[in-house]
């Protein structure tokens, strides 16, 4: 519950600093970058982390991976993003 409260505080703080339209555009840009990753497994990992806000532990558990493997996949996924 404490982590959720802190997350809500952070979101409210961000919203105060940014226009809602800017946040929507930013989310669309993030989705576009994630969707540019060709490897489905890597793309799903990025979606879990950055769009579904899953923890590294949750991503590892849900996929049957070790934390180390999740971090390796994450690094590989970031390398594939076309900036």
PDB file of N, CA, C and O in Angstrom, residues 20-68:
ATOM      1  N   UNK A  20      -1.428  17.460 -19.614  1.00  0.00           N
ATOM      2  CA  UNK A  20      -1.932  16.109 -19.891  1.00  0.00           C
ATOM      3  C   UNK A  20      -1.650  15.705 -21.341  1.00  0.00           C
ATOM      4  O   UNK A  20      -1.251  14.568 -21.608  1.00  0.00           O
ATOM      5  N   UNK A  21      -1.815  16.625 -22.266  1.00  0.00           N
ATOM      6  CA  UNK A  21      -1.555  16.315 -23.675  1.00  0.00           C
ATOM      7  C   UNK A  21      -0.097  15.909 -23.892  1.00  0.00           C
ATOM      8  O   UNK A  21       0.191  15.008 -24.677  1.00  0.00           O
ATOM      9  N   UNK A  22       0.816  16.566 -23.180  1.00  0.00           N
ATOM     10  CA  UNK A  22       2.229  16.201 -23.286  1.00  0.00           C
ATOM     11  C   UNK A  22       2.464  14.788 -22.774  1.00  0.00           C
ATOM     12  O   UNK A  22       3.244  14.033 -23.354  1.00  0.00           O
ATOM     13  N   UNK A  23       1.780  14.430 -21.686  1.00  0.00           N
ATOM     14  CA  UNK A  23       1.927  13.082 -21.140  1.00  0.00           C
ATOM     15  C   UNK A  23       1.378  12.036 -22.102  1.00  0.00           C
ATOM     16  O   UNK A  23       1.966  10.967 -22.271  1.00  0.00           O
ATOM     17  N   UNK A  24       0.263  12.337 -22.736  1.00  0.00           N
ATOM     18  CA  UNK A  24      -0.322  11.420 -23.720  1.00  0.00           C
ATOM     19  C   UNK A  24       0.624  11.250 -24.906  1.00  0.00           C
ATOM     20  O   UNK A  24       0.853  10.126 -25.374  1.00  0.00           O
ATOM     21  N   UNK A  25       1.199  12.355 -25.363  1.00  0.00           N
ATOM     22  CA  UNK A  25       2.159  12.285 -26.472  1.00  0.00           C
ATOM     23  C   UNK A  25       3.394  11.482 -26.077  1.00  0.00           C
ATOM     24  O   UNK A  25       3.906  10.683 -26.864  1.00  0.00           O
ATOM     25  N   UNK A  26       3.861  11.689 -24.850  1.00  0.00           N
ATOM     26  CA  UNK A  26       5.025  10.960 -24.367  1.00  0.00           C
ATOM     27  C   UNK A  26       4.751   9.465 -24.309  1.00  0.00           C
ATOM     28  O   UNK A  26       5.575   8.654 -24.744  1.00  0.00           O
ATOM     29  N   UNK A  27       3.568   9.080 -23.812  1.00  0.00           N
ATOM     30  CA  UNK A  27       3.215   7.661 -23.758  1.00  0.00           C
ATOM     31  C   UNK A  27       3.157   7.066 -25.165  1.00  0.00           C
ATOM     32  O   UNK A  27       3.648   5.961 -25.404  1.00  0.00           O
ATOM     33  N   UNK A  28       2.587   7.806 -26.117  1.00  0.00           N
ATOM     34  CA  UNK A  28       2.509   7.325 -27.501  1.00  0.00           C
ATOM     35  C   UNK A  28       3.905   7.155 -28.093  1.00  0.00           C
ATOM     36  O   UNK A  28       4.174   6.185 -28.810  1.00  0.00           O
ATOM     37  N   UNK A  29       4.801   8.070 -27.761  1.00  0.00           N
ATOM     38  CA  UNK A  29       6.174   7.977 -28.257  1.00  0.00           C
ATOM     39  C   UNK A  29       6.881   6.761 -27.660  1.00  0.00           C
ATOM     40  O   UNK A  29       7.583   6.034 -28.358  1.00  0.00           O
ATOM     41  N   UNK A  30       6.657   6.526 -26.373  1.00  0.00           N
ATOM     42  CA  UNK A  30       7.248   5.356 -25.717  1.00  0.00           C
ATOM     43  C   UNK A  30       6.714   4.074 -26.346  1.00  0.00           C
ATOM     44  O   UNK A  30       7.478   3.149 -26.653  1.00  0.00           O
ATOM     45  N   UNK A  31       5.402   4.014 -26.564  1.00  0.00           N
ATOM     46  CA  UNK A  31       4.802   2.830 -27.198  1.00  0.00           C
ATOM     47  C   UNK A  31       5.381   2.603 -28.586  1.00  0.00           C
ATOM     48  O   UNK A  31       5.670   1.464 -28.970  1.00  0.00           O
ATOM     49  N   UNK A  32       5.552   3.671 -29.326  1.00  0.00           N
ATOM     50  CA  UNK A  32       6.107   3.564 -30.674  1.00  0.00           C
ATOM     51  C   UNK A  32       7.528   3.012 -30.640  1.00  0.00           C
ATOM     52  O   UNK A  32       7.880   2.131 -31.440  1.00  0.00           O
ATOM     53  N   UNK A  33       8.328   3.509 -29.706  1.00  0.00           N
ATOM     54  CA  UNK A  33       9.707   3.017 -29.581  1.00  0.00           C
ATOM     55  C   UNK A  33       9.718   1.538 -29.188  1.00  0.00           C
ATOM     56  O   UNK A  33      10.483   0.754 -29.739  1.00  0.00           O
ATOM     57  N   UNK A  34       8.860   1.170 -28.264  1.00  0.00           N
ATOM     58  CA  UNK A  34       8.783  -0.229 -27.842  1.00  0.00           C
ATOM     59  C   UNK A  34       8.342  -1.110 -29.007  1.00  0.00           C
ATOM     60  O   UNK A  34       8.905  -2.181 -29.236  1.00  0.00           O
ATOM     61  N   UNK A  35       7.365  -0.646 -29.766  1.00  0.00           N
ATOM     62  CA  UNK A  35       6.863  -1.430 -30.897  1.00  0.00           C
ATOM     63  C   UNK A  35       7.865  -1.557 -32.032  1.00  0.00           C
ATOM     64  O   UNK A  35       7.704  -2.399 -32.912  1.00  0.00           O
ATOM     65  N   UNK A  36       8.923  -0.737 -32.010  1.00  0.00           N
ATOM     66  CA  UNK A  36       9.959  -0.839 -33.041  1.00  0.00           C
ATOM     67  C   UNK A  36      10.891  -2.025 -32.790  1.00  0.00           C
ATOM     68  O   UNK A  36      11.661  -2.404 -33.669  1.00  0.00           O
ATOM     69  N   UNK A  37      10.802  -2.632 -31.610  1.00  0.00           N
ATOM     70  CA  UNK A  37      11.628  -3.807 -31.288  1.00  0.00           C
ATOM     71  C   UNK A  37      11.019  -5.013 -31.990  1.00  0.00           C
ATOM     72  O   UNK A  37       9.856  -5.346 -31.768  1.00  0.00           O
ATOM     73  N   UNK A  38      11.788  -5.633 -32.855  1.00  0.00           N
ATOM     74  CA  UNK A  38      11.263  -6.735 -33.662  1.00  0.00           C
ATOM     75  C   UNK A  38      11.045  -8.019 -32.865  1.00  0.00           C
ATOM     76  O   UNK A  38      10.082  -8.732 -33.094  1.00  0.00           O
ATOM     77  N   UNK A  39      11.925  -8.305 -31.942  1.00  0.00           N
ATOM     78  CA  UNK A  39      11.843  -9.539 -31.158  1.00  0.00           C
ATOM     79  C   UNK A  39      10.665  -9.442 -30.187  1.00  0.00           C
ATOM     80  O   UNK A  39      10.646  -8.580 -29.304  1.00  0.00           O
ATOM     81  N   UNK A  40       9.697 -10.327 -30.342  1.00  0.00           N
ATOM     82  CA  UNK A  40       8.471 -10.291 -29.539  1.00  0.00           C
ATOM     83  C   UNK A  40       8.761 -10.413 -28.046  1.00  0.00           C
ATOM     84  O   UNK A  40       8.177  -9.685 -27.235  1.00  0.00           O
ATOM     85  N   UNK A  41       9.658 -11.314 -27.656  1.00  0.00           N
ATOM     86  CA  UNK A  41       9.975 -11.513 -26.240  1.00  0.00           C
ATOM     87  C   UNK A  41      10.538 -10.228 -25.633  1.00  0.00           C
ATOM     88  O   UNK A  41      10.141  -9.822 -24.536  1.00  0.00           O
ATOM     89  N   UNK A  42      11.427  -9.566 -26.362  1.00  0.00           N
ATOM     90  CA  UNK A  42      12.027  -8.328 -25.866  1.00  0.00           C
ATOM     91  C   UNK A  42      10.999  -7.201 -25.823  1.00  0.00           C
ATOM     92  O   UNK A  42      10.969  -6.406 -24.883  1.00  0.00           O
ATOM     93  N   UNK A  43      10.148  -7.154 -26.833  1.00  0.00           N
ATOM     94  CA  UNK A  43       9.094  -6.133 -26.888  1.00  0.00           C
ATOM     95  C   UNK A  43       8.138  -6.296 -25.708  1.00  0.00           C
ATOM     96  O   UNK A  43       7.764  -5.329 -25.046  1.00  0.00           O
ATOM     97  N   UNK A  44       7.755  -7.526 -25.403  1.00  0.00           N
ATOM     98  CA  UNK A  44       6.847  -7.783 -24.286  1.00  0.00           C
ATOM     99  C   UNK A  44       7.485  -7.420 -22.947  1.00  0.00           C
ATOM    100  O   UNK A  44       6.824  -6.905 -22.059  1.00  0.00           O
ATOM    101  N   UNK A  45       8.788  -7.677 -22.826  1.00  0.00           N
ATOM    102  CA  UNK A  45       9.485  -7.307 -21.601  1.00  0.00           C
ATOM    103  C   UNK A  45       9.413  -5.788 -21.398  1.00  0.00           C
ATOM    104  O   UNK A  45       9.112  -5.308 -20.307  1.00  0.00           O
ATOM    105  N   UNK A  46       9.666  -5.029 -22.455  1.00  0.00           N
ATOM    106  CA  UNK A  46       9.605  -3.566 -22.362  1.00  0.00           C
ATOM    107  C   UNK A  46       8.189  -3.090 -22.041  1.00  0.00           C
ATOM    108  O   UNK A  46       8.006  -2.165 -21.244  1.00  0.00           O
ATOM    109  N   UNK A  47       7.186  -3.730 -22.648  1.00  0.00           N
ATOM    110  CA  UNK A  47       5.798  -3.354 -22.354  1.00  0.00           C
ATOM    111  C   UNK A  47       5.461  -3.615 -20.894  1.00  0.00           C
ATOM    112  O   UNK A  47       4.824  -2.785 -20.235  1.00  0.00           O
ATOM    113  N   UNK A  48       5.880  -4.761 -20.387  1.00  0.00           N
ATOM    114  CA  UNK A  48       5.621  -5.085 -18.980  1.00  0.00           C
ATOM    115  C   UNK A  48       6.238  -4.039 -18.063  1.00  0.00           C
ATOM    116  O   UNK A  48       5.610  -3.596 -17.100  1.00  0.00           O
ATOM    117  N   UNK A  49       7.447  -3.647 -18.361  1.00  0.00           N
ATOM    118  CA  UNK A  49       8.163  -2.710 -17.489  1.00  0.00           C
ATOM    119  C   UNK A  49       7.652  -1.275 -17.631  1.00  0.00           C
ATOM    120  O   UNK A  49       7.382  -0.616 -16.637  1.00  0.00           O
ATOM    121  N   UNK A  50       7.543  -0.793 -18.850  1.00  0.00           N
ATOM    122  CA  UNK A  50       7.312   0.640 -19.063  1.00  0.00           C
ATOM    123  C   UNK A  50       5.870   1.029 -19.330  1.00  0.00           C
ATOM    124  O   UNK A  50       5.524   2.205 -19.185  1.00  0.00           O
ATOM    125  N   UNK A  51       5.027   0.091 -19.706  1.00  0.00           N
ATOM    126  CA  UNK A  51       3.612   0.418 -19.931  1.00  0.00           C
ATOM    127  C   UNK A  51       2.716  -0.180 -18.855  1.00  0.00           C
ATOM    128  O   UNK A  51       1.712   0.417 -18.479  1.00  0.00           O
ATOM    129  N   UNK A  52       3.084  -1.369 -18.361  1.00  0.00           N
ATOM    130  CA  UNK A  52       2.295  -2.027 -17.312  1.00  0.00           C
ATOM    131  C   UNK A  52       2.885  -1.792 -15.924  1.00  0.00           C
ATOM    132  O   UNK A  52       2.307  -2.214 -14.927  1.00  0.00           O
ATOM    133  N   UNK A  53       4.062  -1.149 -15.859  1.00  0.00           N
ATOM    134  CA  UNK A  53       4.730  -0.784 -14.600  1.00  0.00           C
ATOM    135  C   UNK A  53       4.976  -1.972 -13.675  1.00  0.00           C
ATOM    136  O   UNK A  53       4.881  -1.857 -12.467  1.00  0.00           O
ATOM    137  N   UNK A  54       5.295  -3.123 -14.278  1.00  0.00           N
ATOM    138  CA  UNK A  54       5.630  -4.298 -13.475  1.00  0.00           C
ATOM    139  C   UNK A  54       7.057  -4.155 -12.942  1.00  0.00           C
ATOM    140  O   UNK A  54       7.916  -3.559 -13.583  1.00  0.00           O
ATOM    141  N   UNK A  55       7.290  -4.716 -11.767  1.00  0.00           N
ATOM    142  CA  UNK A  55       8.636  -4.693 -11.180  1.00  0.00           C
ATOM    143  C   UNK A  55       9.511  -5.716 -11.914  1.00  0.00           C
ATOM    144  O   UNK A  55       9.011  -6.636 -12.576  1.00  0.00           O
ATOM    145  N   UNK A  56      10.830  -5.549 -11.754  1.00  0.00           N
ATOM    146  CA  UNK A  56      11.746  -6.529 -12.353  1.00  0.00           C
ATOM    147  C   UNK A  56      11.479  -7.919 -11.786  1.00  0.00           C
ATOM    148  O   UNK A  56      11.518  -8.917 -12.507  1.00  0.00           O
ATOM    149  N   UNK A  57      11.191  -7.972 -10.496  1.00  0.00           N
ATOM    150  CA  UNK A  57      10.923  -9.254  -9.848  1.00  0.00           C
ATOM    151  C   UNK A  57       9.689  -9.924 -10.449  1.00  0.00           C
ATOM    152  O   UNK A  57       9.685 -11.129 -10.702  1.00  0.00           O
ATOM    153  N   UNK A  58       8.650  -9.132 -10.666  1.00  0.00           N
ATOM    154  CA  UNK A  58       7.412  -9.672 -11.234  1.00  0.00           C
ATOM    155  C   UNK A  58       7.633 -10.166 -12.660  1.00  0.00           C
ATOM    156  O   UNK A  58       7.145 -11.242 -13.036  1.00  0.00           O
ATOM    157  N   UNK A  59       8.375  -9.407 -13.436  1.00  0.00           N
ATOM    158  CA  UNK A  59       8.666  -9.817 -14.817  1.00  0.00           C
ATOM    159  C   UNK A  59       9.445 -11.130 -14.813  1.00  0.00           C
ATOM    160  O   UNK A  59       9.129 -12.051 -15.579  1.00  0.00           O
ATOM    161  N   UNK A  60      10.431 -11.227 -13.940  1.00  0.00           N
ATOM    162  CA  UNK A  60      11.231 -12.461 -13.854  1.00  0.00           C
ATOM    163  C   UNK A  60      10.340 -13.636 -13.468  1.00  0.00           C
ATOM    164  O   UNK A  60      10.377 -14.695 -14.102  1.00  0.00           O
ATOM    165  N   UNK A  61       9.524 -13.449 -12.438  1.00  0.00           N
ATOM    166  CA  UNK A  61       8.660 -14.526 -11.949  1.00  0.00           C
ATOM    167  C   UNK A  61       7.659 -14.970 -13.019  1.00  0.00           C
ATOM    168  O   UNK A  61       7.503 -16.160 -13.278  1.00  0.00           O
ATOM    169  N   UNK A  62       6.987 -14.018 -13.655  1.00  0.00           N
ATOM    170  CA  UNK A  62       5.956 -14.346 -14.645  1.00  0.00           C
ATOM    171  C   UNK A  62       6.513 -15.087 -15.856  1.00  0.00           C
ATOM    172  O   UNK A  62       5.803 -15.861 -16.493  1.00  0.00           O
ATOM    173  N   UNK A  63       7.792 -14.838 -16.161  1.00  0.00           N
ATOM    174  CA  UNK A  63       8.393 -15.456 -17.340  1.00  0.00           C
ATOM    175  C   UNK A  63       9.322 -16.625 -17.007  1.00  0.00           C
ATOM    176  O   UNK A  63       9.894 -17.227 -17.913  1.00  0.00           O
ATOM    177  N   UNK A  64       9.464 -16.929 -15.721  1.00  0.00           N
ATOM    178  CA  UNK A  64      10.344 -18.029 -15.325  1.00  0.00           C
ATOM    179  C   UNK A  64      11.814 -17.727 -15.552  1.00  0.00           C
ATOM    180  O   UNK A  64      12.601 -18.631 -15.828  1.00  0.00           O
ATOM    181  N   UNK A  65      12.194 -16.436 -15.443  1.00  0.00           N
ATOM    182  CA  UNK A  65      13.572 -16.011 -15.656  1.00  0.00           C
ATOM    183  C   UNK A  65      14.208 -15.626 -14.329  1.00  0.00           C
ATOM    184  O   UNK A  65      13.520 -15.257 -13.383  1.00  0.00           O
ATOM    185  N   UNK A  66      15.528 -15.644 -14.295  1.00  0.00           N
ATOM    186  CA  UNK A  66      16.248 -15.065 -13.161  1.00  0.00           C
ATOM    187  C   UNK A  66      16.296 -13.558 -13.363  1.00  0.00           C
ATOM    188  O   UNK A  66      16.115 -13.061 -14.481  1.00  0.00           O
ATOM    189  N   UNK A  67      16.561 -12.840 -12.282  1.00  0.00           N
ATOM    190  CA  UNK A  67      16.703 -11.379 -12.402  1.00  0.00           C
ATOM    191  C   UNK A  67      17.805 -11.045 -13.388  1.00  0.00           C
ATOM    192  O   UNK A  67      17.665 -10.158 -14.219  1.00  0.00           O
ATOM    193  N   UNK A  68      18.903 -11.764 -13.282  1.00  0.00           N
ATOM    194  CA  UNK A  68      20.049 -11.501 -14.158  1.00  0.00           C
ATOM    195  C   UNK A  68      19.651 -11.642 -15.625  1.00  0.00           C
ATOM    196  O   UNK A  68      20.026 -10.823 -16.455  1.00  0.00           O
TER     197      UNK A  68
END
